[in-house]
Amino acid sequence: MSEESANTRGLARRALLRLGAAGGAGAALVAAQAWASPLLARRGLLSADGAFAATSTALGDVIFYIEKFPTSPLIISPFSDPLPIPKALAPVPKSVFSAWRNPPGPGPGQQNSLGNEQHQVWPSQFGEPDPIVYKIDVLVRTHAFTTSQVLPIDSDGRPTVSFDSSRRTFPAGTKRTLPLSTIYSFNGTFPGPMINAEYGRPVLVRFENHLDENPLNLDRQDFGSPDLSFLTHLHNGHTAPESDGNPHYSMVSGPRHPGFRPQMFVDNLYLNWPAGGDDREKQSFFWFHDHRMDHTGSNVYKGMVGLYPIYDPKNGMDMGDERKGLRLPGVRKDNPDGSFDVDYDVPLAFYDCRLDDGVTTHKDIHDVQGEFPAAKNPAKHPEWWGKTFYKHFPNHGFVGDIFTVNGTASPVMEVKRRKYRFRFLDASIARIYEFKLMSSTKGPKSSASLGYEDDELQGQYRIEDGQQCMQFTQIASDGGLLPFPLKRDSFELWPAKRREVIVDFTRYQDGTPTTKGDVVYLTNVMKMPNGRMWSNSSRFFPDPKYKVPVLKFVIGDTAPDDSLIPTALRPLPPLPSNWQSMLDNRLIFEVKRGSAGGETEWLINGKPFDPARVATSLKNRAGRSPLAQQKKGSFNLWEVRNGGGGWVHPFHLHMEEHRTVIRNGKDVSRTVDPGHPDDASKEDLTALDPGESVIIYRGFRDFVGPYVAHCHNLAHEDHAMMFGWEITP
């Protein structure tokens, strides 16, 4: 259907989708049973719900969305920019913050600039010291993804015309230097600052909004929250709701708005204590990101990402000193400004983006609403050539074709011949990665030069002769240290998930020693052409030619190494022996695509997010549909179901981690599903393949008030796949 006919109002879109889906579901089921049952079941489509969702999706694809994305210009000299390794942010001296006009503190009205909130708890109530104070400003700034020259190419991989900010045209084949992209940032960088935290040392971060200020006179483009508000969430800190940065709280308390507006501040208090005071609940790597309702994806994509490793100094267990405790890799350096850095302990934040080609039409549902009138969309924007392109509502979910690490595309890192600890974070909107460590004789070749086109150009480069040469030793998941290390040939990294690994750069997996100058590529082997799900991975239809190098390691000199790989790490909190007796009364939440589309495209239990109330469970085996409310100090089983339609959902629940006890009807509390090894650990995000269901055990300790749970495919979250829940006294 043409773009013009798609805009007609002769038949309501909601009605058309319902008619089409209802008619198509039966036909889809007949076809599925006839020839493709195994394939459709694997992709979550072999059910009435799955067929309905698939048919609705197909209709929406054809009629209502422009799904063409730009092809980013080709980076000519990959793996030449060094990997940026962030340094720890310095705290604000007490002499400075005590002189602020509104200093932080425990009193009424001291939690934010509106003067209407108080911290629910203060560290001194529990014998803890006053918090270390940090200051982070939310700023409009610029960012460069590469210093390499680029070659503008089209979707066929052929050289094409390009533009500049004056819309002047450059002929095909002209090599260009990328313009700087406009970012909304924490302290002006992407990723933003890194706070190295410790258990037993509370932290207070004052976030202050300066997005209304534009000292560089930058073009804001057509994404980012239209009213310049923000909301910061420490994912997944054990935090009181007023400091959690969740929309459910924001809309009913505090700013009473989706976020904090320009010139406002909020003091988020991160107590850095484990849930219930249980050392087994300690975690090891958080990150903080924007959580402004309806625009989380665009604000995160625009740069609002920061890092928060957290160490455990108790008995020296995991304090960044490889001579003590578990002796995990890391050489700690305490700085005069009160911060500390840890050598050989490196965070890696992965983020995929697209750069504008100047000829792709900008049009999605947000343009119909007139949120960015200066853009005059639908329109092409040659003046934005080479800057980040974003689509608020792509029907298949937004994925980029340039892969970056710590904000740099295709970086290189020189490593010493010793062990390193790497903290992996997927900060992408929707992309899932699967990583391997590979060697290559021929080295990276551009996908365009190898004859690939369209979606096959994603990642820009390949090492088709790549061979696995090293293993990872996984030591932590998003819930913190594992009970014991795991050897991994590869691992998946879903949006918002973290995994920590040790890599020994002294030898290859066959025992051969490495030598100075050797090259190892961190390689993505999961092909994910859109945000719906992967098309190829080690678990599903491996593509032996899809080996995209993301980060180049170059082996350097030998360095002292006092670290060890321990045989045991942190024990898990035990499950109660009678947890199965809680099954009948569990809370049940089903996530799936709705048939109506638009701003409430994604639903939970058939309803969009309502910030004014808590959700209601589906009817459980006890015949009840309880509200999503839990008593403080209680524990319960919750079930999260993927309603099908051929989509994956990385589902995140705020405030406490959980244990997966049942996946797809099978008890995984003792024998883990090999496709989901993190089920054996604590998690704050559950990975739902198409049609899957999990039952999780989780606690609700230490605080009261409202929180949220949502899909961390941020296009889904921003279009209503979120629900409110609360802890009651």
GROMACS .gro file of N, CA and C in nm, residues 15 32 48 106 123 172 305 403 517 530 563 581 592 639 652 679:
model
   48
   15ALA      N    1  -0.974  -0.080   1.384
   15ALA     CA    2  -1.073  -0.173   1.330
   15ALA      C    3  -1.012  -0.259   1.221
   32ALA      N    4   0.038  -2.348   0.951
   32ALA     CA    5   0.141  -2.392   1.044
   32ALA      C    6   0.135  -2.542   1.065
   48ALA      N    7  -0.286  -1.975   1.877
   48ALA     CA    8  -0.382  -1.874   1.830
   48ALA      C    9  -0.328  -1.734   1.856
  106PRO      N   10   1.872   1.461   5.503
  106PRO     CA   11   1.761   1.369   5.533
  106PRO      C   12   1.629   1.436   5.564
  123PRO      N   13   2.117   0.683   5.575
  123PRO     CA   14   2.214   0.582   5.624
  123PRO      C   15   2.235   0.583   5.775
  172ALA      N   16   2.920   1.071  -0.523
  172ALA     CA   17   2.949   0.935  -0.479
  172ALA      C   18   3.099   0.910  -0.488
  305VAL      N   19   2.359   0.749   2.952
  305VAL     CA   20   2.407   0.619   3.003
  305VAL      C   21   2.527   0.645   3.092
  403PHE      N   22   2.833  -0.092   1.539
  403PHE     CA   23   2.844  -0.143   1.675
  403PHE      C   24   2.956  -0.067   1.746
  517GLY      N   25   5.206  -0.885   2.003
  517GLY     CA   26   5.161  -0.851   1.868
  517GLY      C   27   5.048  -0.938   1.818
  530ASN      N   28   1.652  -0.711   1.285
  530ASN     CA   29   1.560  -0.612   1.340
  530ASN      C   30   1.536  -0.642   1.487
  563SER      N   31   4.646  -1.225   4.025
  563SER     CA   32   4.507  -1.270   4.030
  563SER      C   33   4.497  -1.421   4.015
  581SER      N   34   0.482  -2.475   4.700
  581SER     CA   35   0.348  -2.456   4.758
  581SER      C   36   0.292  -2.317   4.726
  592LYS      N   37   0.265  -0.906   2.545
  592LYS     CA   38   0.250  -0.935   2.403
  592LYS      C   39   0.204  -0.810   2.330
  639GLU      N   40   0.495  -1.500   3.768
  639GLU     CA   41   0.514  -1.562   3.636
  639GLU      C   42   0.508  -1.453   3.529
  652HIS      N   43   1.239  -0.679   3.264
  652HIS     CA   44   1.311  -0.627   3.380
  652HIS      C   45   1.214  -0.588   3.492
  679ASP      N   46   1.979  -1.860   3.439
  679ASP     CA   47   1.874  -1.902   3.530
  679ASP      C   48   1.932  -1.962   3.659
   0.00000   0.00000   0.00000
